[in-house]
């Protein structure tokens, strides 16, 4: 299935954060309602890749480990059978650019309100904010659900 296919697509950004997991669950439920497919997208780029002094390689990045991490995230959130229904895309590039490109022609782009980076007090992460401003499809921002564990502590 490519972006130009006529099948309904729901694109969701995945980065392992609590809001990303909530976005993944929301995207799967929405895709089921509209009879569409889910494309889970994770992006990576080299540190400082936009500066003139960017390193040629990132010795700390292992693509196969990142791919397995994406598979593991989907399995944890959706279970193996649910994860098997989701198309996975690990893309090299700026996360905003990757998500906007993958979301072209999609029914929706679903994102968590904050990812793993950035400022804790921000209401909306920088990637989410830029996608809201520039996407050519509807964008859904999902906040993580707050659950209470058996011990009474909040779990996100």
XYZ file of C-alpha atoms in Angstrom:
156
model
C 0.000 0.000 0.000
C 1.565 3.270 -1.085
C 0.391 6.789 -0.313
C -1.348 6.954 -3.698
C -3.497 3.860 -3.051
C -7.230 4.448 -2.740
C -7.513 2.618 0.624
C -8.385 4.819 3.587
C -5.287 5.422 5.711
C -4.850 6.668 9.236
C -1.249 7.680 9.910
C -0.037 7.709 13.504
C 3.261 8.956 14.903
C 4.940 6.514 17.277
C 7.811 7.410 19.604
C 7.197 5.313 22.723
C 5.812 8.151 24.843
C 2.574 7.697 26.819
C 0.726 10.084 24.507
C 2.076 8.211 21.475
C 0.677 4.951 22.856
C -2.696 6.642 23.395
C -2.550 8.016 19.834
C -1.864 4.528 18.483
C -4.901 3.093 20.293
C -7.053 5.989 19.020
C -5.822 5.536 15.437
C -6.623 1.821 15.463
C -10.153 2.416 16.796
C -10.766 5.167 14.230
C -9.465 3.030 11.361
C -11.813 0.230 12.400
C -14.763 2.649 12.340
C -13.991 3.941 8.835
C -12.757 0.627 7.406
C -9.239 1.956 6.940
C -5.675 0.872 7.480
C -3.244 2.154 10.096
C 0.286 3.212 9.237
C 2.501 3.622 12.323
C 5.401 5.962 11.568
C 8.568 6.451 13.589
C 11.266 8.846 12.410
C 14.924 9.186 13.233
C 17.595 11.625 12.201
C 21.210 12.208 13.048
C 21.884 14.689 15.842
C 22.681 18.100 14.378
C 21.772 16.910 10.882
C 20.577 20.377 9.904
C 23.820 22.117 10.847
C 26.938 22.386 8.723
C 28.966 20.331 11.202
C 26.732 17.262 11.295
C 28.566 13.960 11.766
C 28.510 11.603 8.808
C 27.242 8.735 10.956
C 25.668 8.293 14.353
C 27.643 5.511 16.005
C 24.914 5.104 18.633
C 22.091 4.385 16.173
C 21.266 0.823 15.181
C 18.484 0.655 12.590
C 17.644 -2.998 13.217
C 17.295 -2.287 16.946
C 15.073 0.717 16.162
C 12.897 -1.430 13.879
C 12.585 -4.058 16.606
C 11.756 -1.300 19.095
C 8.896 -0.164 16.860
C 7.604 -3.744 16.613
C 7.844 -4.105 20.398
C 5.949 -0.842 20.983
C 3.117 -1.957 18.719
C 2.999 -5.391 20.386
C 2.878 -3.818 23.862
C 0.050 -1.465 22.981
C -2.010 -3.617 20.611
C -0.932 -7.189 21.293
C 0.610 -9.353 18.583
C -2.612 -9.876 16.653
C -3.468 -6.171 16.686
C 0.072 -5.128 15.778
C 0.061 -7.502 12.815
C -2.718 -5.388 11.255
C -0.660 -2.183 11.402
C 1.792 -1.185 8.681
C 5.081 -0.075 10.214
C 7.355 2.600 8.776
C 10.704 3.562 10.299
C 11.870 6.554 8.291
C 15.087 8.548 8.259
C 14.492 12.287 8.395
C 13.094 15.156 10.353
C 10.047 13.819 12.251
C 7.787 16.675 11.128
C 8.743 16.276 7.470
C 8.415 12.480 7.610
C 4.980 12.605 9.250
C 3.665 15.277 6.889
C 4.889 13.337 3.869
C 3.393 10.053 5.071
C 0.086 11.781 5.888
C -0.446 13.182 2.389
C -3.785 11.847 1.191
C -4.554 10.210 4.542
C -7.902 10.395 6.295
C -6.129 11.641 9.424
C -2.768 12.126 11.066
C -2.903 11.083 14.720
C -0.272 12.286 17.175
C 0.300 12.369 20.881
C 0.266 15.794 22.462
C 3.878 15.442 23.640
C 6.672 13.116 22.663
C 9.774 12.008 24.475
C 11.695 15.235 23.908
C 11.034 18.847 24.635
C 9.820 20.729 27.641
C 7.686 18.889 30.175
C 5.369 21.864 30.739
C 4.557 22.352 27.054
C 0.910 21.681 26.279
C 1.725 20.606 22.746
C 5.035 19.168 21.562
C 6.963 20.874 18.800
C 6.410 18.011 16.320
C 2.673 17.933 17.017
C 2.427 21.694 16.767
C 4.223 21.849 13.417
C 2.108 19.007 12.027
C -1.083 20.800 13.073
C 0.093 23.917 11.263
C 1.220 22.255 8.036
C -0.680 18.988 7.464
C -2.883 18.645 4.398
C -5.256 16.263 6.205
C -7.114 16.454 9.528
C -4.831 16.125 12.561
C -5.963 14.526 15.803
C -3.964 15.250 18.966
C -4.390 12.641 21.702
C -3.495 13.089 25.348
C -2.447 10.024 27.321
C -5.087 8.469 29.475
C -4.363 8.572 33.151
C -5.061 5.342 34.949
C -4.846 4.585 38.633
C -2.907 1.479 39.625
C -3.890 -0.898 42.413
C -1.573 0.993 44.765
C -3.432 4.244 44.046
C -0.672 5.903 42.029
C -1.325 7.476 38.638
C -0.111 5.546 35.609
C 0.090 7.260 32.213
